[in-house]
CSV table of C-alpha atoms in Angstrom, one decimal:
chain,number,residue,atom,x,y,z
A,212,MET,CA,36.4,-6.2,172.7
A,213,SER,CA,37.2,-5.0,169.2
A,214,TYR,CA,40.7,-3.9,168.5
A,215,ARG,CA,41.0,-1.3,166.1
A,216,LYS,CA,42.9,0.2,163.6
A,217,VAL,CA,45.2,-3.0,163.0
A,218,SER,CA,47.1,-4.1,160.3
A,219,GLY,CA,46.6,-6.9,158.0
A,220,ARG,CA,42.8,-6.8,156.5
A,221,GLY,CA,43.3,-8.2,153.1
A,222,HIS,CA,43.5,-11.7,151.3
A,223,VAL,CA,46.6,-13.8,153.5
A,224,GLY,CA,48.1,-16.1,150.5
A,225,GLY,CA,45.7,-16.6,147.7
A,226,ILE,CA,43.0,-19.1,148.1
A,227,ALA,CA,44.8,-22.2,147.1
A,228,GLY,CA,43.4,-24.7,144.9
A,229,LEU,CA,44.0,-27.6,147.7
A,230,ALA,CA,40.6,-28.7,149.4
A,231,LEU,CA,41.5,-28.8,153.1
A,232,VAL,CA,39.6,-31.7,154.7
A,233,CYS,CA,40.3,-31.7,158.9
A,234,LEU,CA,40.5,-33.8,162.2
A,235,GLY,CA,38.1,-32.5,164.1
A,236,LEU,CA,36.3,-29.6,165.3
A,237,ALA,CA,37.5,-26.3,164.4
A,238,GLY,CA,37.0,-27.1,160.7
A,239,CYS,CA,35.4,-30.3,160.3
A,240,ALA,CA,32.4,-32.4,159.4
A,241,GLY,CA,33.4,-35.2,161.5
A,242,SER,CA,36.3,-37.6,163.2
A,243,ASP,CA,36.4,-39.3,160.2
A,244,ASP,CA,37.9,-36.7,158.4
A,245,ILE,CA,41.8,-35.8,158.2
A,246,THR,CA,43.7,-32.8,158.4
A,247,GLY,CA,44.2,-30.7,155.0
A,248,ALA,CA,47.9,-30.9,155.2
A,249,PHE,CA,47.7,-34.7,153.8
A,250,SER,CA,45.2,-34.1,150.8
A,251,PRO,CA,46.5,-34.3,147.8
A,252,PRO,CA,45.7,-30.9,145.3
A,253,ALA,CA,42.1,-30.9,144.3
A,254,ALA,CA,40.9,-29.7,141.1
A,255,ALA,CA,39.4,-26.2,140.8
A,256,PRO,CA,35.7,-26.8,142.2
A,257,ALA,CA,32.9,-25.4,140.2
A,258,PRO,CA,32.1,-21.5,140.4
A,259,ALA,CA,29.0,-19.7,141.9
A,260,ARG,CA,26.2,-20.9,140.9
A,261,HIS,CA,23.4,-18.4,141.0
A,262,ALA,CA,21.1,-18.7,138.1
A,263,THR,CA,22.7,-15.6,136.1
A,264,HIS,CA,25.7,-16.9,136.4
A,265,ALA,CA,25.5,-20.1,136.3
A,266,ALA,CA,28.3,-23.0,135.4
A,267,PRO,CA,27.9,-26.8,135.3
A,268,THR,CA,28.8,-28.1,139.2
A,269,ARG,CA,31.2,-30.9,138.6
A,270,ALA,CA,30.3,-34.9,138.2
A,271,SER,CA,26.3,-35.2,138.6
A,272,ALA,CA,26.9,-39.1,139.0
A,273,PRO,CA,27.0,-40.9,142.6
A,274,ALA,CA,30.0,-41.5,143.6
A,275,ARG,CA,32.2,-44.4,142.5
A,276,THR,CA,33.0,-46.0,145.7
A,277,ALA,CA,29.8,-48.8,147.3
A,278,SER,CA,28.2,-48.1,150.4
A,279,THR,CA,25.9,-50.3,152.6
A,280,HIS,CA,24.5,-46.1,154.1
A,281,PRO,CA,21.2,-46.1,152.8
A,282,GLU,CA,21.7,-42.5,152.1
A,283,MET,CA,25.2,-43.4,150.0
A,284,THR,CA,23.3,-46.1,147.4
A,285,PRO,CA,23.3,-44.9,143.9
A,286,ARG,CA,19.8,-44.7,143.7
A,287,ALA,CA,19.6,-42.8,146.7
A,288,LEU,CA,22.1,-40.2,145.9
A,289,ALA,CA,20.3,-39.7,142.4
A,290,GLN,CA,16.9,-39.5,144.6
A,291,ALA,CA,18.4,-37.0,146.8
A,292,GLU,CA,19.8,-35.2,143.7
A,293,ALA,CA,16.8,-35.0,142.2
A,294,ASN,CA,14.9,-33.4,144.8
A,295,PHE,CA,17.8,-31.0,146.1
A,296,ASP,CA,15.8,-28.0,145.4
A,297,ARG,CA,12.8,-29.1,147.5
A,298,CYS,CA,15.1,-30.2,150.1
A,299,ILE,CA,16.8,-26.5,150.2
A,300,ALA,CA,13.3,-25.0,149.8
A,301,GLY,CA,12.4,-27.1,152.9
A,302,LEU,CA,15.0,-25.8,155.0
A,303,GLU,CA,13.7,-21.7,154.8
A,304,PRO,CA,12.0,-21.8,158.4
A,305,LEU,CA,14.7,-23.4,159.7
A,306,ALA,CA,16.8,-20.5,158.3
A,307,ARG,CA,14.3,-18.0,158.8
A,308,SER,CA,14.2,-19.3,162.7
A,309,ARG,CA,17.7,-19.3,162.9
A,310,GLY,CA,18.0,-15.2,161.4
A,311,VAL,CA,18.4,-15.4,157.8
A,312,SER,CA,16.2,-12.8,155.7
A,313,ALA,CA,13.6,-13.9,153.5
A,314,ALA,CA,14.9,-12.1,150.9
A,315,GLY,CA,18.6,-13.4,152.0
A,316,PHE,CA,17.4,-17.1,151.5
A,317,ARG,CA,16.2,-16.7,148.4
A,318,ARG,CA,18.9,-14.3,146.6
A,319,TYR,CA,21.4,-17.2,148.0
A,320,THR,CA,19.7,-20.1,147.3
A,321,ALA,CA,18.7,-19.1,143.9
A,322,GLY,CA,19.9,-21.6,141.0
A,323,LEU,CA,21.8,-23.9,144.1
A,324,LYS,CA,23.1,-26.8,142.4
A,325,PRO,CA,24.6,-29.8,144.5
A,326,ASP,CA,28.1,-30.5,143.7
A,327,MET,CA,27.9,-34.1,143.4
A,328,SER,CA,31.3,-34.9,144.1
A,329,ILE,CA,31.4,-34.1,147.5
A,330,MET,CA,29.7,-37.3,148.0
A,331,GLU,CA,32.8,-39.6,146.8
A,332,LYS,CA,35.0,-37.7,149.0
A,333,LEU,CA,32.1,-38.1,151.8
A,334,GLN,CA,32.2,-41.6,151.1
A,335,THR,CA,36.4,-42.6,150.6
A,336,GLN,CA,38.1,-40.9,152.8
A,337,PRO,CA,41.7,-41.0,152.3
A,338,GLU,CA,43.3,-43.7,154.2
A,339,PHE,CA,45.1,-41.7,157.8
A,340,SER,CA,48.0,-43.9,158.5
A,341,ARG,CA,50.9,-41.9,159.8
A,342,THR,CA,52.8,-42.5,163.2
A,343,THR,CA,52.2,-39.4,165.2
A,344,GLY,CA,56.0,-38.9,165.4
A,345,ASP,CA,55.3,-38.7,161.6
A,346,TYR,CA,52.9,-36.3,161.3
A,347,VAL,CA,54.3,-33.8,163.7
A,348,THR,CA,57.6,-33.6,162.1
A,349,MET,CA,55.9,-33.2,158.7
A,350,LEU,CA,53.9,-30.5,160.0
A,351,VAL,CA,56.0,-28.6,162.7
A,352,SER,CA,58.3,-28.1,159.9
A,353,GLU,CA,61.7,-25.4,159.5
A,354,THR,CA,59.5,-24.0,156.7
A,355,ARG,CA,56.4,-23.3,158.8
A,356,ILE,CA,58.2,-22.3,161.9
A,357,ARG,CA,60.1,-19.7,159.6
A,358,LYS,CA,56.7,-18.4,158.0
A,359,GLY,CA,55.1,-18.2,161.7
A,360,ARG,CA,57.8,-16.0,163.2
A,361,GLU,CA,56.8,-14.1,160.0
A,362,ALA,CA,53.5,-13.6,160.2
A,363,MET,CA,53.8,-13.2,164.1
A,364,GLU,CA,55.9,-10.5,162.8
A,365,GLN,CA,54.4,-8.8,160.1
A,366,ASN,CA,50.5,-8.9,162.6
A,367,ALA,CA,52.8,-7.6,165.5
A,368,ALA,CA,49.9,-5.8,166.9
A,369,VAL,CA,47.5,-8.2,166.5
A,370,PHE,CA,49.3,-10.6,168.5
A,371,GLU,CA,50.1,-8.3,171.0
A,372,ALA,CA,46.4,-7.5,171.2
A,373,VAL,CA,44.8,-11.1,171.2
A,374,GLY,CA,47.0,-12.4,174.2
A,375,ARG,CA,46.5,-9.1,176.4
A,376,THR,CA,42.3,-9.8,175.2
A,377,TYR,CA,41.6,-13.1,176.2
A,378,GLY,CA,45.1,-14.2,178.0
A,379,VAL,CA,46.1,-16.6,175.2
A,380,ASP,CA,49.4,-17.5,174.0
A,381,PRO,CA,49.6,-15.8,170.8
A,382,TYR,CA,52.1,-18.6,169.6
A,383,VAL,CA,49.4,-21.1,169.9
A,384,VAL,CA,47.0,-19.0,167.8
A,385,ALA,CA,49.7,-18.5,165.0
A,386,ALA,CA,50.5,-22.2,165.1
A,387,ILE,CA,46.6,-23.2,164.1
A,388,TRP,CA,47.2,-20.5,161.6
A,389,GLY,CA,50.0,-22.3,160.4
A,390,ILE,CA,48.7,-25.8,160.4
A,391,GLU,CA,45.5,-25.2,159.3
A,392,THR,CA,45.7,-23.0,156.1
A,393,ASN,CA,50.1,-22.7,156.1
A,394,TYR,CA,49.3,-19.1,156.9
A,395,GLY,CA,46.6,-18.5,154.9
A,396,SER,CA,48.1,-19.8,151.8
A,397,ALA,CA,45.6,-23.1,151.2
A,398,ARG,CA,42.1,-22.1,152.5
A,399,GLY,CA,40.4,-24.3,150.4
A,400,SER,CA,38.4,-23.5,147.2
A,401,TYR,CA,35.0,-24.8,147.8
A,402,PRO,CA,31.7,-22.3,147.9
A,403,VAL,CA,31.1,-23.2,151.4
A,404,ILE,CA,27.0,-22.6,150.9
A,405,GLN,CA,27.3,-24.9,147.9
A,406,ALA,CA,29.2,-27.7,149.9
A,407,THR,CA,26.8,-27.6,153.0
A,408,GLY,CA,23.9,-27.3,150.8
A,409,THR,CA,25.0,-30.3,149.0
A,410,LEU,CA,25.8,-32.3,152.3
A,411,ALA,CA,22.4,-30.9,153.9
A,412,CYS,CA,20.4,-32.4,151.6
A,413,VAL,CA,22.3,-35.3,149.7
A,414,GLY,CA,24.0,-38.4,151.8
A,415,ARG,CA,24.9,-39.6,155.1
A,416,ARG,CA,25.3,-36.5,157.1
A,417,GLN,CA,21.9,-34.7,156.4
A,418,ALA,CA,21.0,-33.7,160.0
A,419,TYR,CA,24.7,-32.4,160.9
A,420,PHE,CA,24.7,-30.1,158.0
A,421,ARG,CA,21.7,-28.6,157.5
A,422,ASP,CA,22.5,-26.7,160.8
A,423,GLU,CA,25.8,-25.8,159.1
A,424,PHE,CA,24.2,-24.8,155.9
A,425,VAL,CA,21.5,-22.6,157.2
A,426,ALA,CA,24.6,-21.0,159.5
A,427,ALA,CA,26.8,-20.3,156.7
A,428,LEU,CA,23.5,-18.4,155.1
A,429,ARG,CA,23.5,-16.6,158.0
A,430,ILE,CA,26.6,-15.5,157.3
A,431,VAL,CA,26.4,-14.1,154.1
A,432,ASP,CA,23.3,-12.6,155.2
A,433,LYS,CA,24.5,-10.8,158.4
A,434,GLY,CA,27.1,-9.2,156.0
A,435,ASP,CA,30.3,-10.8,158.2
A,436,VAL,CA,32.1,-12.2,155.2
A,437,PRO,CA,30.6,-11.8,151.4
A,438,GLU,CA,29.6,-14.7,149.6
A,439,SER,CA,32.1,-14.6,146.9
A,440,HIS,CA,34.9,-14.8,149.9
A,441,LEU,CA,33.5,-17.6,151.7
A,442,ARG,CA,35.1,-20.6,150.6
A,443,GLY,CA,36.7,-23.2,152.1
A,444,SER,CA,36.8,-27.4,152.7
A,445,TRP,CA,34.8,-29.4,150.4
A,446,ALA,CA,33.0,-30.1,154.4
A,447,GLY,CA,32.4,-26.0,154.9
A,448,ALA,CA,35.4,-25.2,156.9
A,449,PHE,CA,36.8,-21.6,155.9
A,450,GLY,CA,38.9,-18.8,157.2
A,451,LEU,CA,42.2,-18.1,158.2
A,452,THR,CA,41.9,-20.7,160.6
A,453,GLN,CA,39.3,-22.9,159.9
A,454,PHE,CA,35.8,-22.3,161.2
A,455,MET,CA,32.7,-24.4,160.4
A,456,PRO,CA,30.0,-21.7,160.0
A,457,THR,CA,28.1,-23.3,162.9
A,458,ALA,CA,31.8,-22.5,165.4
A,459,PHE,CA,31.7,-19.2,163.5
A,460,GLN,CA,28.7,-18.4,164.9
A,461,ARG,CA,29.4,-19.7,168.1
A,462,ASP,CA,33.1,-18.2,168.5
A,463,ALA,CA,34.0,-15.4,166.1
A,464,VAL,CA,34.8,-12.1,167.4
A,465,ASP,CA,35.0,-8.9,165.5
A,466,PHE,CA,38.6,-7.8,166.5
A,467,ASP,CA,39.7,-5.1,164.1
A,468,GLY,CA,35.8,-3.4,165.1
A,469,ASP,CA,34.9,-2.8,161.7
A,470,GLY,CA,31.4,-3.9,162.5
A,471,HIS,CA,31.9,-7.7,160.8
A,472,ARG,CA,33.7,-10.8,161.7
A,473,ASN,CA,35.5,-11.4,159.0
A,474,VAL,CA,37.6,-14.8,159.7
A,475,VAL,CA,38.4,-14.9,155.7
A,476,ASP,CA,40.0,-11.0,155.1
A,477,SER,CA,40.8,-10.1,158.3
A,478,VAL,CA,44.3,-11.7,160.3
A,479,ALA,CA,42.8,-9.8,163.5
A,480,ASP,CA,39.5,-10.9,163.5
A,481,ALA,CA,40.5,-14.6,162.4
A,482,MET,CA,43.3,-14.8,165.0
A,483,GLY,CA,40.8,-13.4,167.5
A,484,SER,CA,38.5,-15.5,166.9
A,485,THR,CA,40.8,-18.3,167.5
A,486,ALA,CA,41.3,-16.9,170.8
A,487,ASN,CA,38.3,-16.6,171.9
A,488,LYS,CA,37.5,-20.3,170.8
A,489,LEU,CA,40.7,-21.3,172.8
A,490,LYS,CA,39.3,-19.4,175.8
A,491,ARG,CA,35.9,-20.8,175.3
A,492,GLY,CA,37.7,-24.7,175.6
A,493,GLY,CA,39.2,-23.7,178.7
A,494,TRP,CA,42.7,-22.3,178.5
A,495,VAL,CA,44.1,-21.2,181.4
A,496,ALA,CA,46.4,-17.9,181.2
A,497,GLY,CA,49.8,-18.0,181.8
A,498,ARG,CA,50.5,-21.6,181.6
A,499,SER,CA,52.2,-24.2,179.1
A,500,TRP,CA,50.4,-26.2,177.1
A,501,GLY,CA,52.5,-29.8,178.2
A,502,TYR,CA,55.8,-30.3,179.2
A,503,GLU,CA,57.7,-33.0,177.4
A,504,VAL,CA,59.4,-35.2,180.2
A,505,VAL,CA,61.5,-38.6,181.3
A,506,LEU,CA,60.4,-41.7,182.7
A,507,PRO,CA,62.2,-43.4,185.4
A,508,ARG,CA,63.2,-47.1,185.2
A,509,GLY,CA,60.7,-49.4,186.1
A,510,PHE,CA,57.4,-46.9,185.4
A,511,ASN,CA,54.1,-48.0,186.3
A,512,TYR,CA,52.5,-47.1,182.6
A,513,LEU,CA,48.9,-47.8,183.4
A,514,LEU,CA,49.3,-43.8,184.8
A,515,ALA,CA,49.8,-42.7,181.0
A,516,ASP,CA,46.1,-42.3,180.8
A,517,LYS,CA,44.0,-39.3,180.4
A,518,ASN,CA,41.7,-39.9,183.3
A,519,VAL,CA,45.1,-40.1,185.7
A,520,ARG,CA,45.7,-36.4,186.6
A,521,LYS,CA,48.3,-35.6,189.1
A,522,PRO,CA,49.8,-32.6,190.3
A,523,MET,CA,53.7,-32.0,189.3
A,524,SER,CA,54.4,-32.3,193.0
A,525,GLU,CA,53.2,-36.0,193.0
A,526,TRP,CA,54.8,-37.0,189.3
A,527,ALA,CA,57.9,-35.7,190.1
A,528,ALA,CA,57.8,-37.9,193.7
A,529,LEU,CA,56.8,-40.6,191.2
A,530,GLY,CA,60.3,-39.9,189.5
A,531,VAL,CA,59.1,-38.1,186.0
A,532,ARG,CA,61.6,-35.3,185.3
A,533,ARG,CA,61.9,-33.1,182.6
A,534,PRO,CA,65.1,-33.5,180.2
A,535,GLU,CA,68.4,-32.1,180.2
A,536,GLY,CA,68.2,-30.7,183.4
A,537,ARG,CA,64.8,-28.5,183.1
A,538,SER,CA,62.6,-27.3,186.2
A,539,MET,CA,59.4,-28.9,186.6
A,540,PRO,CA,56.5,-26.9,186.4
A,541,ALA,CA,55.0,-25.5,190.0
A,542,ALA,CA,54.2,-28.2,192.2
A,543,GLY,CA,50.2,-27.7,192.3
A,544,GLU,CA,49.4,-27.5,188.9
A,545,THR,CA,47.7,-30.7,187.5
A,546,ALA,CA,48.5,-33.1,184.3
A,547,TYR,CA,48.1,-36.5,182.6
A,548,LEU,CA,50.5,-38.6,181.2
A,549,LEU,CA,50.3,-38.9,177.4
A,550,LEU,CA,52.6,-41.8,175.8
A,551,PRO,CA,51.5,-40.7,172.2
A,552,ALA,CA,53.9,-42.8,170.6
A,553,GLY,CA,54.0,-45.8,173.2
A,554,ALA,CA,56.8,-46.5,176.1
A,555,LYS,CA,59.3,-45.7,173.2
A,556,GLY,CA,58.7,-42.6,172.3
A,557,PRO,CA,59.0,-39.2,173.8
A,558,ALA,CA,56.8,-38.2,176.8
A,559,PHE,CA,54.8,-35.4,178.0
A,560,LEU,CA,52.6,-34.1,180.9
A,561,MET,CA,49.8,-32.7,179.2
A,562,THR,CA,47.6,-29.5,181.2
A,563,ASP,CA,44.3,-28.0,180.7
A,564,ASN,CA,45.9,-25.7,178.0
A,565,PHE,CA,46.3,-28.5,175.9
A,566,ARG,CA,42.6,-29.7,176.2
A,567,ALA,CA,41.8,-26.2,175.1
A,568,ILE,CA,43.7,-27.3,171.9
A,569,LEU,CA,41.5,-30.3,172.1
A,570,SER,CA,38.5,-28.5,171.8
A,571,TYR,CA,39.4,-26.6,168.5
A,572,ASN,CA,40.0,-30.2,167.1
A,573,PRO,CA,39.9,-33.3,169.2
A,574,ALA,CA,43.0,-35.3,167.6
A,575,ASP,CA,46.2,-35.6,170.0
A,576,ALA,CA,48.8,-35.3,167.1
A,577,TYR,CA,46.8,-32.3,166.1
A,578,ALA,CA,47.0,-30.6,169.4
A,579,LEU,CA,50.4,-32.0,169.9
A,580,ALA,CA,51.6,-30.4,166.7
A,581,ILE,CA,50.2,-27.1,167.2
A,582,GLY,CA,51.8,-27.2,170.9
A,583,HIS,CA,55.4,-27.9,169.4
A,584,LEU,CA,55.0,-25.6,166.7
A,585,ALA,CA,54.1,-23.1,168.6
A,586,ASP,CA,57.1,-23.2,171.0
A,587,ARG,CA,59.1,-23.8,168.0
A,588,ILE,CA,58.3,-20.4,166.6
A,589,ARG,CA,58.8,-18.7,170.2
A,590,GLY,CA,62.6,-19.7,169.7
A,591,GLY,CA,62.5,-23.4,171.9
A,592,GLY,CA,63.9,-26.4,170.4
A,593,PRO,CA,63.1,-29.9,168.9
A,594,PHE,CA,61.9,-32.7,171.2
A,595,VAL,CA,64.7,-34.1,173.1
A,596,GLN,CA,63.4,-37.2,172.9
A,597,PRO,CA,63.7,-39.3,169.3
A,598,TRP,CA,60.4,-40.7,167.9
A,599,PRO,CA,60.7,-45.0,167.3
A,600,GLU,CA,62.4,-45.0,163.6
A,601,ASP,CA,60.3,-48.6,163.4
A,602,GLN,CA,57.0,-47.7,164.2
A,603,ARG,CA,53.9,-48.4,161.7
A,604,ALA,CA,50.7,-47.0,161.9
A,605,LEU,CA,48.1,-49.8,161.4
A,606,SER,CA,45.9,-49.5,158.2
A,607,ARG,CA,42.1,-48.7,159.1
A,608,LEU,CA,41.8,-53.0,158.1
A,609,GLU,CA,44.3,-53.6,160.6
A,610,ARG,CA,42.9,-51.5,163.4
A,611,SER,CA,39.8,-53.0,162.6
A,612,GLU,CA,41.0,-57.0,162.9
A,613,LEU,CA,43.2,-55.6,166.2
A,614,GLN,CA,39.6,-54.8,167.4
A,615,LYS,CA,37.9,-57.8,166.5
A,616,ARG,CA,41.2,-60.1,167.9
A,617,LEU,CA,40.6,-58.3,171.2
A,618,ALA,CA,36.9,-58.6,171.4
A,619,SER,CA,37.3,-62.6,170.4
A,620,ARG,CA,39.2,-62.6,174.1
A,621,GLY,CA,36.4,-60.8,175.8
A,622,TYR,CA,37.9,-57.3,176.4
A,623,ASP,CA,35.2,-54.3,175.4
A,624,VAL,CA,36.7,-52.4,171.9
A,625,GLY,CA,33.2,-50.9,171.4
A,626,GLU,CA,32.8,-50.3,167.6
A,627,HIS,CA,35.0,-52.7,165.4
A,628,ASP,CA,35.3,-49.9,163.1
A,629,GLY,CA,39.1,-49.5,162.7
A,630,ALA,CA,39.0,-46.2,165.1
A,631,ILE,CA,41.1,-46.4,168.0
A,632,GLY,CA,38.8,-44.6,171.1
A,633,SER,CA,39.1,-45.4,174.5
A,634,LYS,CA,37.7,-48.3,175.0
A,635,THR,CA,39.9,-49.4,172.8
A,636,ARG,CA,43.3,-48.1,173.9
A,637,THR,CA,42.2,-49.8,177.3
A,638,ALA,CA,41.7,-53.0,175.9
A,639,VAL,CA,44.9,-53.0,174.4
A,640,ARG,CA,46.8,-52.1,177.5
A,641,GLU,CA,44.8,-55.1,179.0
A,642,TYR,CA,45.6,-57.4,176.8
A,643,GLN,CA,49.7,-56.1,177.3
A,644,VAL,CA,49.0,-56.3,180.9
A,645,SER,CA,48.0,-60.1,180.8
A,646,VAL,CA,51.0,-61.0,177.7
A,647,GLY,CA,53.8,-59.4,179.8
A,648,MET,CA,54.3,-56.1,177.5
A,649,LEU,CA,54.5,-52.7,178.7
A,650,PRO,CA,51.1,-51.9,178.9
A,651,ASP,CA,51.3,-48.2,177.3
A,652,GLY,CA,47.5,-48.7,175.6
A,653,LEU,CA,49.6,-48.2,171.7
A,654,ALA,CA,47.7,-50.1,169.2
A,655,THR,CA,50.6,-51.2,167.1
A,656,GLY,CA,52.2,-53.8,164.6
A,657,GLU,CA,53.4,-55.6,167.9
A,658,VAL,CA,50.5,-56.2,169.7
A,659,LEU,CA,48.2,-57.0,166.4
A,660,GLU,CA,51.2,-59.6,165.8
A,661,SER,CA,50.7,-60.7,169.4
A,662,LEU,CA,47.0,-61.5,168.8
A,663,ARG,CA,47.6,-63.1,165.6
A,664,THR,CA,50.3,-65.5,167.1
A,665,ARG,CA,47.9,-66.0,170.1
A,666,GLY,CA,44.6,-66.8,168.2
A,667,GLY,CA,41.8,-65.4,168.3
A,668,SER,CA,39.6,-64.5,165.0
């Protein structure tokens, strides 16, 4: 369904020189990426690179950081760079099968050169070592709240129509806009075709990025977004709410009814597409994303598990309450308990709508920041329970050490890669039970120090 005659076309802010890298799905290359909110300002990327107006790309040297991955060694990168033209040409059959015209393929790949500086970014991801509390506090700032209210007021007709059409909370849609690109002012400036083409033919993520490259070609070939406007993160995410090209093909809508799905230049298309993605992710109309709650003394922290879903009435029977005497949600609504900072921090009952936000980006901290920013834009207050002041996030090396020490004691943590997944959280919880800690499943310095003290390598 399109929404015609809305205001909001045109660039929202300018494309910033900030290269956005994201956490997960919507505008992301994978789970090893982190949000652009933490990325430092980057040098302006190379201009568009057709043969008729080609300019030198950034460094054509291999990434400086050594890698054990066979496709990231200096020799492999140099060979891939030399073979780039043949690799791109070899993708034409795939592109044609996905609806890219022969003329379009030739036009948008003529003179295309790899941006080898992207390999260093792919190889040397910034260390993500902020606690959830730090992350949420930084993203849900007073400035972002104020700008969110202004953006919604300026585009009131768009947000009203989005909520009516998709049944998705428009404040959540606005929050995604705010956190992904600061309401359009920080979208990234890498040419998406060049970035995804580079990653499709060079480095360790080629299989994944071939689909993204072809999807990007289809976007410009079909006229949804002009090629000169299709700029975003080095990993290919673009637009006001940062869609990867394949996600755009699945979820983007022509909400303003002009015949194009332009999530770069049209606020209406971007907000409608974001709402459509959330609806496909399972958003249930009329419900919140979650509720801050207070746990009783002696609470069984083993219930703080995403796989443990209970009706609100059962949580209430266990002594779970909302702070400041607020009423509990509908008794039959189901939720799971999330302790993003462990037993010492705030607690939340998360609904299916929180999972819908996770479908946009599968990181609890991100989804919590989105939900909280939405509530603050709406006029709600800060969380009642404070974040632990003495808590620090483990570095990747420390997380890997924690996994190795747990594994040496017989716990199944999966890979010792420093990524804290469900297996590691379960192992942490089991270890906490064994040593008499509150079993909140949080990988903290306290848990690591306990493992060190008790031995095991």
